[in-house]
Short mmCIF file of N, CA and C in Angstrom, two decimals:
data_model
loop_
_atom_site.label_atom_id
_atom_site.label_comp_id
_atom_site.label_asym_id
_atom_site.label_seq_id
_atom_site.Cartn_x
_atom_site.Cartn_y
_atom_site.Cartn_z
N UNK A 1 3.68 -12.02 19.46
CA UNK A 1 2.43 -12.45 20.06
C UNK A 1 1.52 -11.24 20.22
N UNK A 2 -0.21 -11.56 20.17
CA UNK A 2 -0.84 -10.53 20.27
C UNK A 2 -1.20 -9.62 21.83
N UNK A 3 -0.77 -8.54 21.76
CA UNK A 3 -0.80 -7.85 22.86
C UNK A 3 -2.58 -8.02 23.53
N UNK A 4 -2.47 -8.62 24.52
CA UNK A 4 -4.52 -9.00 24.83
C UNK A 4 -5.36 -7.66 25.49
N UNK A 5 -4.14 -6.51 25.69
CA UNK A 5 -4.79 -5.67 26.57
C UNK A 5 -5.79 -4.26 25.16
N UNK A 6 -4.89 -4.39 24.06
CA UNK A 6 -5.61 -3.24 23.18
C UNK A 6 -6.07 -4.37 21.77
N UNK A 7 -5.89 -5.79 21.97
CA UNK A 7 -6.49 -6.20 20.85
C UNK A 7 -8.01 -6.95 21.18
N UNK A 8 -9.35 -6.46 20.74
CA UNK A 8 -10.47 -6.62 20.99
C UNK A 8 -11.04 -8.49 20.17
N UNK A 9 -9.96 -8.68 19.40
CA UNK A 9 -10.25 -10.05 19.25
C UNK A 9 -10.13 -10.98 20.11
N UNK A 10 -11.14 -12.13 19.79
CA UNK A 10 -10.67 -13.59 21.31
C UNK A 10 -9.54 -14.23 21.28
N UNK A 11 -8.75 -14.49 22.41
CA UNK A 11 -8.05 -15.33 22.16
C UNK A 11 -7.27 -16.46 21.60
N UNK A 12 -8.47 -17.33 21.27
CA UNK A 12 -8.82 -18.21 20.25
C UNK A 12 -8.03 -18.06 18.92
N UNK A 13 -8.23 -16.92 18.42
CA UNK A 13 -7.54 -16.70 17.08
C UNK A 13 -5.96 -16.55 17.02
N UNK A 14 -5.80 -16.41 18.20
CA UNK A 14 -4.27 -16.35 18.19
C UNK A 14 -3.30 -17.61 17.42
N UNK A 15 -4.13 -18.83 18.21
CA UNK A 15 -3.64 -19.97 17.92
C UNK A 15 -3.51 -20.49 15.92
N UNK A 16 -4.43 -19.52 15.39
CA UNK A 16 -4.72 -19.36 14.03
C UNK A 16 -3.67 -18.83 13.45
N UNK A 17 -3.81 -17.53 13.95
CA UNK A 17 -2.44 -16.59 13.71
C UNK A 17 -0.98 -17.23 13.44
N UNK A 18 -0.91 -17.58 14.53
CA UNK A 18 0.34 -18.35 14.92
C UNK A 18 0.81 -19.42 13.71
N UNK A 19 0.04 -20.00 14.04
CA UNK A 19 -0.24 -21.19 12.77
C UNK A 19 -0.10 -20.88 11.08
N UNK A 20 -0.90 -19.68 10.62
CA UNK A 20 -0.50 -19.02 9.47
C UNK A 20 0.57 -18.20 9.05
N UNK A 21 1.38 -17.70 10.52
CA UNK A 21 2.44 -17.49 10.39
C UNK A 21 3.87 -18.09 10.37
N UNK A 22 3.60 -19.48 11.14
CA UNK A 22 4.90 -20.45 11.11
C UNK A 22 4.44 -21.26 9.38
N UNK A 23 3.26 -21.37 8.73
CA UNK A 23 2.92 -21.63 7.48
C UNK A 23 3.83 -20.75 6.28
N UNK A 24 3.48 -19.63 6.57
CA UNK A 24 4.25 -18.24 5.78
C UNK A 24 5.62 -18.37 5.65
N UNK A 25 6.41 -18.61 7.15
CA UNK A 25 7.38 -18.36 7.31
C UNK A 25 8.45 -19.81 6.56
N UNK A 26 7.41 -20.91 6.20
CA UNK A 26 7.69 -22.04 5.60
C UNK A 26 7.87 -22.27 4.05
N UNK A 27 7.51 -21.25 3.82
CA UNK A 27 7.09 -21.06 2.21
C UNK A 27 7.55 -19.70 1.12
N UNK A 28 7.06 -19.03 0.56
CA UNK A 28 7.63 -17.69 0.03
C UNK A 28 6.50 -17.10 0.38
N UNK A 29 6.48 -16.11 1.33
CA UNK A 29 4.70 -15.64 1.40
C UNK A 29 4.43 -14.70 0.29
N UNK A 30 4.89 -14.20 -0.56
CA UNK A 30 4.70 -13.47 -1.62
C UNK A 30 3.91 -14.53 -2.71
N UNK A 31 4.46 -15.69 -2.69
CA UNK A 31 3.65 -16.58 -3.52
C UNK A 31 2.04 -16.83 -3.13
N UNK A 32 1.95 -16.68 -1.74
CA UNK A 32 0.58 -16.61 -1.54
C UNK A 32 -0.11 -15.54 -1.29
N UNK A 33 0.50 -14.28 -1.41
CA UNK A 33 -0.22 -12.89 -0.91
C UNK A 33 -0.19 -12.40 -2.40
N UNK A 34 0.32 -12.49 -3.37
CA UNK A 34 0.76 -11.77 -4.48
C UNK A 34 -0.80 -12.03 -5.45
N UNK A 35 -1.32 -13.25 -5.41
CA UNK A 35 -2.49 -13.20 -6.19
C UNK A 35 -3.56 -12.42 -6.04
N UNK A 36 -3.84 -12.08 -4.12
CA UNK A 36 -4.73 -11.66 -3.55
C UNK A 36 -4.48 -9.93 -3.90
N UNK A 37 -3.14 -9.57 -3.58
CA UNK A 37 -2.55 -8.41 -3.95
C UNK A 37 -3.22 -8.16 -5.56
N UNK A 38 -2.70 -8.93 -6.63
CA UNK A 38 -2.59 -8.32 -7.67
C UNK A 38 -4.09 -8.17 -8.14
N UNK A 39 -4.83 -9.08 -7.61
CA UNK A 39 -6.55 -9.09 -7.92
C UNK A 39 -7.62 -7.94 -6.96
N UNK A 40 -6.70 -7.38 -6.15
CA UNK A 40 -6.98 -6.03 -5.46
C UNK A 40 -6.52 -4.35 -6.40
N UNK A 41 -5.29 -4.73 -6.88
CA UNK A 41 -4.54 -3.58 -7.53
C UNK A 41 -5.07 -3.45 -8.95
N UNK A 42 -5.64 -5.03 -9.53
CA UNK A 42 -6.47 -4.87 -11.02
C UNK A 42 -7.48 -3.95 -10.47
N UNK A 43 -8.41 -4.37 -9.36
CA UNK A 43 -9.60 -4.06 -8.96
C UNK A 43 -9.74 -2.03 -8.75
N UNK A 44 -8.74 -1.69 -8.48
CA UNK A 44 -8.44 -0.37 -7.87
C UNK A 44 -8.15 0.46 -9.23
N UNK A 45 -7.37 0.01 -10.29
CA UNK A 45 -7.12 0.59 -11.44
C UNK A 45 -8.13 0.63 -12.20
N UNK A 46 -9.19 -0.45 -12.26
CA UNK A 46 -9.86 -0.32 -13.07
C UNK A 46 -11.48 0.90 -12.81
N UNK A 47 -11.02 1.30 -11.41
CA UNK A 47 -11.93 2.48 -10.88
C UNK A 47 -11.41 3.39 -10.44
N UNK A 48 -11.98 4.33 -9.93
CA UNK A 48 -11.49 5.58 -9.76
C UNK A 48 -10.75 5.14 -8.17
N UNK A 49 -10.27 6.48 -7.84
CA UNK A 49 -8.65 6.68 -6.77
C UNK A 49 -9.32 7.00 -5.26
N UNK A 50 -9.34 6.68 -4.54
CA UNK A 50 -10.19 6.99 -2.72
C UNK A 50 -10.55 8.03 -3.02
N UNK A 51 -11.55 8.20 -2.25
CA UNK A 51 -12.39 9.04 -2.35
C UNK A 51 -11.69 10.17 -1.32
N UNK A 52 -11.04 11.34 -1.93
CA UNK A 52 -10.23 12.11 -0.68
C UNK A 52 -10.88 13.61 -0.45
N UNK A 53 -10.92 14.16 0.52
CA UNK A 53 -10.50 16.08 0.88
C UNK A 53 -9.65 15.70 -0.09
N UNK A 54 -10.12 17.59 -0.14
CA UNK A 54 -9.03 18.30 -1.05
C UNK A 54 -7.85 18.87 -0.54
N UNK A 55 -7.63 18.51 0.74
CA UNK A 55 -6.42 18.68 1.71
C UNK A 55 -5.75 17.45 1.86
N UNK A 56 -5.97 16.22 1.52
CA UNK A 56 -5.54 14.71 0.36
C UNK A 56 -4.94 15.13 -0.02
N UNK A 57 -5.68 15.74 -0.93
CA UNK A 57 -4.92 15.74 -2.39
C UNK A 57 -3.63 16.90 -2.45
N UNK A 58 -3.98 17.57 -1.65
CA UNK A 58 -3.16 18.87 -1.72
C UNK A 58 -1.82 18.18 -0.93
N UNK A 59 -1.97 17.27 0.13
CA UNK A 59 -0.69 16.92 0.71
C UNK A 59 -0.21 15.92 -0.10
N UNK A 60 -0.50 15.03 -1.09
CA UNK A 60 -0.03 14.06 -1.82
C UNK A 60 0.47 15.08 -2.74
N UNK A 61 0.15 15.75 -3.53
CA UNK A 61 1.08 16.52 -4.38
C UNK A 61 2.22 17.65 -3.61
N UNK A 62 1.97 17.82 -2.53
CA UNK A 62 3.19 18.17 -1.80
C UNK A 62 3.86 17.03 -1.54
N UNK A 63 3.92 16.12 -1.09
CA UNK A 63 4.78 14.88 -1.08
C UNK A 63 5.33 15.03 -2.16
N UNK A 64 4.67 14.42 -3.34
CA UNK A 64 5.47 14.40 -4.62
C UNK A 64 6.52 15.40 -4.95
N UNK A 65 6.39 16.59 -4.78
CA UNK A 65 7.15 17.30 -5.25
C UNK A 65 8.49 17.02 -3.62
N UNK A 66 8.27 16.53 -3.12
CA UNK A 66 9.36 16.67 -1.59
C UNK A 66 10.14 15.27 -2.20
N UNK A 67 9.61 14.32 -2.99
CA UNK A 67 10.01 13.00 -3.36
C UNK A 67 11.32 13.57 -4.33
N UNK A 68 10.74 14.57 -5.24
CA UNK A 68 11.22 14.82 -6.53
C UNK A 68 12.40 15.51 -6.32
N UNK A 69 12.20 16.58 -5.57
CA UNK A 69 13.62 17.26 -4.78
C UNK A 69 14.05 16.69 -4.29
N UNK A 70 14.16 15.55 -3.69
CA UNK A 70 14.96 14.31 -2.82
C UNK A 70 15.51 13.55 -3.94
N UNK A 71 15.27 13.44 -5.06
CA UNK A 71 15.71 11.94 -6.19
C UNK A 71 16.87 12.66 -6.28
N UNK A 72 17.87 11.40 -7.16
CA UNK A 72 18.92 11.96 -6.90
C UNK A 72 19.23 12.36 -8.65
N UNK A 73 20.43 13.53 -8.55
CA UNK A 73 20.44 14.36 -9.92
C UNK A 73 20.52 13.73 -10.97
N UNK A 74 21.55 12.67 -10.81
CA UNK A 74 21.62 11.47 -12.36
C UNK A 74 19.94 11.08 -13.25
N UNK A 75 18.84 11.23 -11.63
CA UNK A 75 17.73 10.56 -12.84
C UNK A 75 17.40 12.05 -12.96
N UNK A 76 17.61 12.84 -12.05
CA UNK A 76 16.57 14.16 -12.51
C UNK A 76 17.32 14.93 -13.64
N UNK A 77 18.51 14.20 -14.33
CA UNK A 77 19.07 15.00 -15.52
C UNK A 77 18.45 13.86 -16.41
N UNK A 78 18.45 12.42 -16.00
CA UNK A 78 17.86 11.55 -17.47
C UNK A 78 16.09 12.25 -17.86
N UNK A 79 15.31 12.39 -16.58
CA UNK A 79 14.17 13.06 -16.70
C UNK A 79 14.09 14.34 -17.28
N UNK A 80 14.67 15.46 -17.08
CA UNK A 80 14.92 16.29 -18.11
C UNK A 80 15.20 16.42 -19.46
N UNK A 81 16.18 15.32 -19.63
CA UNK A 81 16.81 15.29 -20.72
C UNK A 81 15.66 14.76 -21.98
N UNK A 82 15.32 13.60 -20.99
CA UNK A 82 13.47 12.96 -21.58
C UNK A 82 12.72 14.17 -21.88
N UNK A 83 12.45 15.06 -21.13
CA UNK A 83 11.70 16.14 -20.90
C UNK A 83 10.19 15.01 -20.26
N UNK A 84 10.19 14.53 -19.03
CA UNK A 84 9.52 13.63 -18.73
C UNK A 84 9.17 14.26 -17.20
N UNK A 85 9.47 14.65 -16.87
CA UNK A 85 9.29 15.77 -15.51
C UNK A 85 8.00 15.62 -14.71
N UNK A 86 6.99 16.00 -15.99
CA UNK A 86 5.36 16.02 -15.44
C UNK A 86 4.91 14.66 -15.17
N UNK A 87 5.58 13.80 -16.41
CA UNK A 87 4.61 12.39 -16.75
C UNK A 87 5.28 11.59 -15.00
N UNK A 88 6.86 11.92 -14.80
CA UNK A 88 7.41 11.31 -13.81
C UNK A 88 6.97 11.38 -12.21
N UNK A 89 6.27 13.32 -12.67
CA UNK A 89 5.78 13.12 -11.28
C UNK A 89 4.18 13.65 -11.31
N UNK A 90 3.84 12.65 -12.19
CA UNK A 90 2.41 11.99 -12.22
C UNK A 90 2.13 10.72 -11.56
N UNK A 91 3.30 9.70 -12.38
CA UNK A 91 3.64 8.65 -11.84
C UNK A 91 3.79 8.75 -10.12
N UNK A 92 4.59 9.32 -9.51
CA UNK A 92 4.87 9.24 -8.37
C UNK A 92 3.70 9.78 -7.56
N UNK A 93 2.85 10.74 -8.22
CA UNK A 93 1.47 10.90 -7.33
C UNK A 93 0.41 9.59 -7.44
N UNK A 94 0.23 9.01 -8.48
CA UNK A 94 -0.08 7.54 -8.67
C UNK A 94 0.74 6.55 -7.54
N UNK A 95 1.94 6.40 -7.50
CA UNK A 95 2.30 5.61 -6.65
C UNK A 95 1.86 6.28 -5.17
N UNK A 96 1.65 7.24 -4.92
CA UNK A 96 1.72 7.69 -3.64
C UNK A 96 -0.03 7.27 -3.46
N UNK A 97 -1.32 7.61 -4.04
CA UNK A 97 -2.32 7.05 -4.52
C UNK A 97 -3.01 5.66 -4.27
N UNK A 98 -1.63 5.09 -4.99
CA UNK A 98 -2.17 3.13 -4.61
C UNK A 98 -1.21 2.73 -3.15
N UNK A 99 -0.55 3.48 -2.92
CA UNK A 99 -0.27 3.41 -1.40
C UNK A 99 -1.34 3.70 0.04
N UNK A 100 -1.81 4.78 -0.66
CA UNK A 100 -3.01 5.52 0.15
C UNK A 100 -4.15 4.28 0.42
N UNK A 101 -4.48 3.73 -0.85
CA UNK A 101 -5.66 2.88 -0.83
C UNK A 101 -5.25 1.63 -0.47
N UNK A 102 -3.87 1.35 -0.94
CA UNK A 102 -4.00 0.32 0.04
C UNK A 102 -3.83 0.02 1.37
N UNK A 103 -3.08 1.25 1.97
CA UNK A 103 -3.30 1.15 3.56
C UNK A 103 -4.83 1.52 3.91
N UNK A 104 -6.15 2.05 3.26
CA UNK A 104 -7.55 1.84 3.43
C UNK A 104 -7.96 0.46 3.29
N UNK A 105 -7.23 -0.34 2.51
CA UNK A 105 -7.97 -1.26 1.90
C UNK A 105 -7.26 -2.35 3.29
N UNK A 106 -6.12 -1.92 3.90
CA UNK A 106 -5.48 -2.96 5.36
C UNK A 106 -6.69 -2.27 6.41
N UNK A 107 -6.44 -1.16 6.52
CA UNK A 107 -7.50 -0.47 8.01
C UNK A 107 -8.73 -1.16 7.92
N UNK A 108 -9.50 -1.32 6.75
CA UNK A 108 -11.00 -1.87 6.24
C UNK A 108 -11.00 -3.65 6.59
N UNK A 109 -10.02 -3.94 6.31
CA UNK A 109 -10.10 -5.25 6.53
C UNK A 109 -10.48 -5.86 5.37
N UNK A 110 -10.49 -4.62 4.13
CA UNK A 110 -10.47 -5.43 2.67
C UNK A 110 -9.76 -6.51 2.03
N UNK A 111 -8.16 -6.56 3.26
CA UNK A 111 -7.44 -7.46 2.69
C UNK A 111 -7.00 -8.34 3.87
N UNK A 112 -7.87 -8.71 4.29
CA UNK A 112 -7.90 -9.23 5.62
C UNK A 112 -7.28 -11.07 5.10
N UNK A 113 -7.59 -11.14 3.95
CA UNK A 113 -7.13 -12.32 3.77
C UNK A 113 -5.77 -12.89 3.65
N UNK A 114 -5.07 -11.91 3.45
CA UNK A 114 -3.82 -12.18 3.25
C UNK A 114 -3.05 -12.79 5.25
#
């Protein structure tokens, strides 16, 4: 239930809430969030990446490399062996990327629909 003392919405909506959530909980909610999702994630690829500081960017590629020293040796010998190293942790700055935007795109209320 919504806490009434730090949430600035009316009351009123609760009863909404509630309602879309015993709905959800009736159904697969991935079947109904997944369209909204995937027509957000087309939308994001097909433009450029949040708009970040360069202290962003500098901590997302420190992540990545903290990800990469954390994987475990079996893939970091198949990745070598690939000689795939850079492309792998390109990828993982990309994933770290559409993570970023989409917790902007929850704070914004861009995906308020779900």
């Amino acid at each position: 239930m919504t806490d009434h003392n730090s949430d600035p919405r009316p009351d009123w909506l609760d009863d909404f809430e509630d309602l879309a959530n015993e709905e959800l909980a009736e159904s697969s909610a991935c079947d109904q969030v997944h369209p909204i999702v995937a027509a957000w994630y087309d939308e994001l690829m097909a433009g450029d990446p949040p708009a970040s500081r360069d202290a962003v960017w500098q901590a997302l590629h420190c992540l990545t490399t903290e990800v990469l020293a954390d994987m475990p040796q079996s893939l970091a010998e198949a990745l070598a062996a690939a000689n795939a190293e850079e492309e792998f942790a390109d990828w993982v700055t990309e994933v770290l990327l559409v993570g970023r935007a989409f917790q902007i795109a929850l704070d914004s209320g861009r995906l308020d629909d779900l």
